[in-house]
PDB file of C-alpha atoms and ligand atoms in Angstrom:
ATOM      1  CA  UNK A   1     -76.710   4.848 -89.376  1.00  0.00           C
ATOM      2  CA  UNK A   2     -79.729   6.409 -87.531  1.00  0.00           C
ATOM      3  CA  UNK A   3     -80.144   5.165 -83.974  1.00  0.00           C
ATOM      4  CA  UNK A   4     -83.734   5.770 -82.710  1.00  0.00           C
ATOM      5  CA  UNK A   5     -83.906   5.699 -79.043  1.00  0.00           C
ATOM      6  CA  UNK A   6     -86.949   4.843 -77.026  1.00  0.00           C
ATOM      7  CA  UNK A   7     -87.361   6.531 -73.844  1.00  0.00           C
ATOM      8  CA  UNK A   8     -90.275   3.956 -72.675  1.00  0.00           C
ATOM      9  CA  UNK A   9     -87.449   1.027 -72.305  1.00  0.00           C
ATOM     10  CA  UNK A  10     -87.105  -0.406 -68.841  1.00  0.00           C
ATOM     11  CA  UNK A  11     -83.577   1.069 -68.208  1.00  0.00           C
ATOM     12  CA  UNK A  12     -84.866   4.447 -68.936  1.00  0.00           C
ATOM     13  CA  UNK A  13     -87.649   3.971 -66.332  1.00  0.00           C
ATOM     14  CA  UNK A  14     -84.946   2.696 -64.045  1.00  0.00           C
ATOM     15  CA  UNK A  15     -82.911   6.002 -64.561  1.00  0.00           C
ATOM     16  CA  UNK A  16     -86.066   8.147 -63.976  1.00  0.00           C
ATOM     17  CA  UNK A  17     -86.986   6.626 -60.643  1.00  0.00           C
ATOM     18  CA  UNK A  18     -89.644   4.727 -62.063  1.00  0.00           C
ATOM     19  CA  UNK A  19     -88.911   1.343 -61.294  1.00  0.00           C
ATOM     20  CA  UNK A  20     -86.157   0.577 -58.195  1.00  0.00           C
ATOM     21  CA  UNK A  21     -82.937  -1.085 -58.980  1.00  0.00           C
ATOM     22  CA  UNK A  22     -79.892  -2.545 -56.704  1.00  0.00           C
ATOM     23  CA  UNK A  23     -77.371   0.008 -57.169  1.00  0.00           C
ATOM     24  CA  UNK A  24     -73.698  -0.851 -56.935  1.00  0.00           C
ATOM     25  CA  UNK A  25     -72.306   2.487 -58.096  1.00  0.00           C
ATOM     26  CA  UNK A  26     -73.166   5.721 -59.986  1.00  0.00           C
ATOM     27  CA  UNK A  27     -71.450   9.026 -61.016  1.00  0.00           C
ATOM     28  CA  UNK A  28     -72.735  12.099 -63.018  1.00  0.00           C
ATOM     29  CA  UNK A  29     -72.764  10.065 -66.458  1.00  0.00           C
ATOM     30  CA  UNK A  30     -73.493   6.227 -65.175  1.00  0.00           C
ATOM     31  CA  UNK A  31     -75.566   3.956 -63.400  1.00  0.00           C
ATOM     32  CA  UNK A  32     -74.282   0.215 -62.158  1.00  0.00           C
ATOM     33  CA  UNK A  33     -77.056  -1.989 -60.497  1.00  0.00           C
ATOM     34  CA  UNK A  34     -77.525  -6.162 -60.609  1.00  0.00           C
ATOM     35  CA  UNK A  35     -79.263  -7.723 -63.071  1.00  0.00           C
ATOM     36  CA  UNK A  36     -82.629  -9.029 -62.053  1.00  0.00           C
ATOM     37  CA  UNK A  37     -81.302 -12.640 -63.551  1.00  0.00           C
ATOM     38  CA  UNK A  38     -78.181 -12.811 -62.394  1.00  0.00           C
ATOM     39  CA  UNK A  39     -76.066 -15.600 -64.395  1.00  0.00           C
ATOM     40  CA  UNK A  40     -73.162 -15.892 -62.283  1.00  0.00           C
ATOM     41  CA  UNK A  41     -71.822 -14.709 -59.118  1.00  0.00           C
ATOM     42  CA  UNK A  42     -71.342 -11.024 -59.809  1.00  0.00           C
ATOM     43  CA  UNK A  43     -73.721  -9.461 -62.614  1.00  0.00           C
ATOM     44  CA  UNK A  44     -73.982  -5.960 -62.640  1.00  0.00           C
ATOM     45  CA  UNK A  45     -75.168  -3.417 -65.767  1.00  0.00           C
ATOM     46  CA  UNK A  46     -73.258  -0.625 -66.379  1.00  0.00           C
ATOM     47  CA  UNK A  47     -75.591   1.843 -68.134  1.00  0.00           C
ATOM     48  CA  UNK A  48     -74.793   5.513 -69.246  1.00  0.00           C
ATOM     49  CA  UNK A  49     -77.106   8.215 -67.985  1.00  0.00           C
ATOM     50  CA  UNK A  50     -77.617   9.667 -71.960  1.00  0.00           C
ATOM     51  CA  UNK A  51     -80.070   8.474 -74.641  1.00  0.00           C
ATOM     52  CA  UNK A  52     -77.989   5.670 -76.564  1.00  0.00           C
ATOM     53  CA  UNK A  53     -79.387   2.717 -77.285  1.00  0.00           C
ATOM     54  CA  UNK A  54     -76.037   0.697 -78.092  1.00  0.00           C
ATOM     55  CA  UNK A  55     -72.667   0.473 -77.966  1.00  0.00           C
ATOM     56  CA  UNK A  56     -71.660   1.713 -81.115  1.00  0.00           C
ATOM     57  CA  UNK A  57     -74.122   4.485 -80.670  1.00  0.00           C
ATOM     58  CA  UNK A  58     -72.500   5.393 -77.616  1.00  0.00           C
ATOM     59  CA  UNK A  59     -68.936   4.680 -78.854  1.00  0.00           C
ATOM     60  CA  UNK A  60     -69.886   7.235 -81.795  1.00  0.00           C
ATOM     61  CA  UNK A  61     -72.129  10.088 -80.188  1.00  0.00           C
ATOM     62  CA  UNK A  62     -71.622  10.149 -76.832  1.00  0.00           C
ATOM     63  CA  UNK A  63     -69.372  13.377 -75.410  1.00  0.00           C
ATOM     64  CA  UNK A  64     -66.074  12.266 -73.936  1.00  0.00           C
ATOM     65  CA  UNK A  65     -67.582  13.474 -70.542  1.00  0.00           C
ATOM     66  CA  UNK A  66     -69.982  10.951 -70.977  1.00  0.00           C
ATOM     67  CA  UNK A  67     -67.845   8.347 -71.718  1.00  0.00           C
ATOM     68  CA  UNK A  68     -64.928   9.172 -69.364  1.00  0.00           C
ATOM     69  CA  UNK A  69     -67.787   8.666 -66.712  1.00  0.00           C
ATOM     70  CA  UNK A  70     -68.947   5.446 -68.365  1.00  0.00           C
ATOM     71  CA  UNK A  71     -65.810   3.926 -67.877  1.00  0.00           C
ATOM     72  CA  UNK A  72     -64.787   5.243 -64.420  1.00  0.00           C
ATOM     73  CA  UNK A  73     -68.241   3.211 -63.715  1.00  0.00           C
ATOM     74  CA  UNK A  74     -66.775   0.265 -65.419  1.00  0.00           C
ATOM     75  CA  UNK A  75     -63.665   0.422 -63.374  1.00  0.00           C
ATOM     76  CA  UNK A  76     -65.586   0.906 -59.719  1.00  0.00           C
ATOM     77  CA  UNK A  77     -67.926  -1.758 -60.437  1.00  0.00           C
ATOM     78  CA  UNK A  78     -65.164  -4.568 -60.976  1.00  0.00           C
ATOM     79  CA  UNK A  79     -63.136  -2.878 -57.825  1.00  0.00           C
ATOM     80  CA  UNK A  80     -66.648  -3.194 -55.851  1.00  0.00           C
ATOM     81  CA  UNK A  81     -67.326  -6.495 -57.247  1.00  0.00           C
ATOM     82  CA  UNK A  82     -64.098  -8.450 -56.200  1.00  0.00           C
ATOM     83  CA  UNK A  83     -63.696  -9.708 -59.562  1.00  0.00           C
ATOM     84  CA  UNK A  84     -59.622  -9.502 -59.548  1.00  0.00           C
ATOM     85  CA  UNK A  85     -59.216 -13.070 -60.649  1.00  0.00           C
ATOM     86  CA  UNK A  86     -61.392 -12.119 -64.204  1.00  0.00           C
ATOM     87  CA  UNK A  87     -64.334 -11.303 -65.358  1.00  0.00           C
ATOM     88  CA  UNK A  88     -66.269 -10.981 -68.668  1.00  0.00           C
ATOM     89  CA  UNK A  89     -67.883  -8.031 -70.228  1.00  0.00           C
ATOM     90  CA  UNK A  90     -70.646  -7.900 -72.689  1.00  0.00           C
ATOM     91  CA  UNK A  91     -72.534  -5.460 -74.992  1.00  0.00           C
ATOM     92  CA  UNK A  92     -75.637  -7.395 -76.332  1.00  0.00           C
ATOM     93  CA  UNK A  93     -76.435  -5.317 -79.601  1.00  0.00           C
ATOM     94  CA  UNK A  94     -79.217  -5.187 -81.758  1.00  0.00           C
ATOM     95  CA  UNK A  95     -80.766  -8.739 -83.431  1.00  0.00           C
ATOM     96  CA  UNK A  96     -78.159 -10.448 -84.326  1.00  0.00           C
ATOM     97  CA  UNK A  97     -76.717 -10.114 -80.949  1.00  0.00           C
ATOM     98  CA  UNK A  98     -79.663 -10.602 -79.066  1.00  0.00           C
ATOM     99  CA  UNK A  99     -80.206  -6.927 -77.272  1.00  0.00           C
ATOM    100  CA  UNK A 100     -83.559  -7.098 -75.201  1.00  0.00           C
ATOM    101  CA  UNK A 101     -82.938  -4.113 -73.785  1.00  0.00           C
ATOM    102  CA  UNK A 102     -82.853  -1.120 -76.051  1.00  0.00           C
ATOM    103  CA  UNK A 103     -80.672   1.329 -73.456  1.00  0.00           C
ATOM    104  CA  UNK A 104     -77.008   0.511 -74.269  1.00  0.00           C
ATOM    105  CA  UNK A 105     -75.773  -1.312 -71.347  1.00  0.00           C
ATOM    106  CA  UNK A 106     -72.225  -3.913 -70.349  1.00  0.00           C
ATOM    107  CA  UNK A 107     -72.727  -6.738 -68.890  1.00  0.00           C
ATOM    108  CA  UNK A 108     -70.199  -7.087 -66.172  1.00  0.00           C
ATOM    109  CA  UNK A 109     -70.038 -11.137 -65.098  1.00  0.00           C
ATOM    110  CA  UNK A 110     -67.599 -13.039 -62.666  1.00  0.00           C
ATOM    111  CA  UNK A 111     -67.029 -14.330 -59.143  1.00  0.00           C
ATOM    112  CA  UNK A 112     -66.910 -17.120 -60.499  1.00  0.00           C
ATOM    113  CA  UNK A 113     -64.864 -20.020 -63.240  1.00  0.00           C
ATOM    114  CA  UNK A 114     -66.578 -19.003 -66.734  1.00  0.00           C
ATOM    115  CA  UNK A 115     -66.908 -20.954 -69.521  1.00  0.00           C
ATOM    116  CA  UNK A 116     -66.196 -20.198 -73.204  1.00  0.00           C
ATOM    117  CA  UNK A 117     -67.298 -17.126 -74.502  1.00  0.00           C
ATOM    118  CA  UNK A 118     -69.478 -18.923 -77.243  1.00  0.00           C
ATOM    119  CA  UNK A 119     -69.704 -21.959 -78.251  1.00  0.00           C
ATOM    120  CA  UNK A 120     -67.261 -24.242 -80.744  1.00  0.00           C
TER     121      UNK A 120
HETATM  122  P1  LIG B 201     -79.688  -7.794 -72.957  1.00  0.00           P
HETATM  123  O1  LIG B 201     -80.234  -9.081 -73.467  1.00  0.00           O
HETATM  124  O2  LIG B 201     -78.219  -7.649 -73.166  1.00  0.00           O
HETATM  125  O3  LIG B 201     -80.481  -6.605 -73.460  1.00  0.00           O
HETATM  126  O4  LIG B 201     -79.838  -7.855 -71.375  1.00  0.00           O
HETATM  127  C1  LIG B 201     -80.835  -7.223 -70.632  1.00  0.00           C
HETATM  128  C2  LIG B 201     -80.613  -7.593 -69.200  1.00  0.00           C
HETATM  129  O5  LIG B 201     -81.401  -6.758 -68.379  1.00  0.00           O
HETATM  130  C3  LIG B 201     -80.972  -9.048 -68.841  1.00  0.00           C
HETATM  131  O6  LIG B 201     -79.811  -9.705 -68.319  1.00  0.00           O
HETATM  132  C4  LIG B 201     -82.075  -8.888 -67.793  1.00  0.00           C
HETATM  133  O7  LIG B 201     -82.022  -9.870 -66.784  1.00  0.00           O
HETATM  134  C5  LIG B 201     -81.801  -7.489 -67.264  1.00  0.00           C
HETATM  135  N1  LIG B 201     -82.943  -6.800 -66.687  1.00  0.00           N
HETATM  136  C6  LIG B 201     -84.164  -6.656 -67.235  1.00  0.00           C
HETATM  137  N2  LIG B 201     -84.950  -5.930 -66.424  1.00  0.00           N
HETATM  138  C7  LIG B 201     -84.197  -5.603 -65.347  1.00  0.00           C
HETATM  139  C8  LIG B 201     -84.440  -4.853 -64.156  1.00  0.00           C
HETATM  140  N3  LIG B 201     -85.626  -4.288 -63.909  1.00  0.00           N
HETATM  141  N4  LIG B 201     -83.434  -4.734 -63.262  1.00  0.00           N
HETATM  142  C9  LIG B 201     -82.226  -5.300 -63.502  1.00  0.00           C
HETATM  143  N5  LIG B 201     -81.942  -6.006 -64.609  1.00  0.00           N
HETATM  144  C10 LIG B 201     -82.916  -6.161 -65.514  1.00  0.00           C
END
């Protein structure tokens, strides 16, 4: 599979400065702000730094650096967030699972009682 990644996406912008975001956390290889449309309590992005535009482009090509970094995001964002009773965390990908924004990114959502992850 060829993943063709467009540096003109608003997450890229956000990572050159471009456009201001509320930052929870970053390190070398990550970036963790809130979403503009939050839809709970606590919902932050975790983005990596690199040029992927999904998860399984990420989960294939990025260095283990990069995704060492990705992670230790991952893991400050829910200590940050006070999400120690739970929490949900999403990868949007492509059409069929309704990606807008084509800069691979987790959803990280809690603080509060969730409901089913999709629908019966
Ligand atoms: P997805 O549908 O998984 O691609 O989700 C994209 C997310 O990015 C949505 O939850 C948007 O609310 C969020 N978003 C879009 N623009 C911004 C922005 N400038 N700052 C923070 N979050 C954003």
């Amino acid at each position: 599979m060829t993943f063709d990644y467009d540096d003109q996406n608003i997450f890229a912008k956000i990572l050159r400065g471009e456009i201001p975001n509320s930052t929870v956390f970053e390190n070398d290889h990550a970036l963790a702000f809130n979403d503009i449309a939050p839809q709970a309590a606590v919902h932050v992005l975790v983005i990596p730094k690199g040029p992927y535009v999904s998860l399984d482009h990420f989960a294939r090509d990025a260095r283990p650096e990069e995704q060492t970094g990705f992670f230790a995001a991952v893991a400050a964002v829910c200590a940050a967030t006070g999400v120690e009773a739970g929490f949900r965390a999403i990868a949007n990908t492509r059409s069929h699972g309704v990606q807008d924004v084509p800069h691979f990114h987790m959803h990280i959502i809690g603080g509060q009682q969730l409901g089913r992850m999709l629908p019966k």
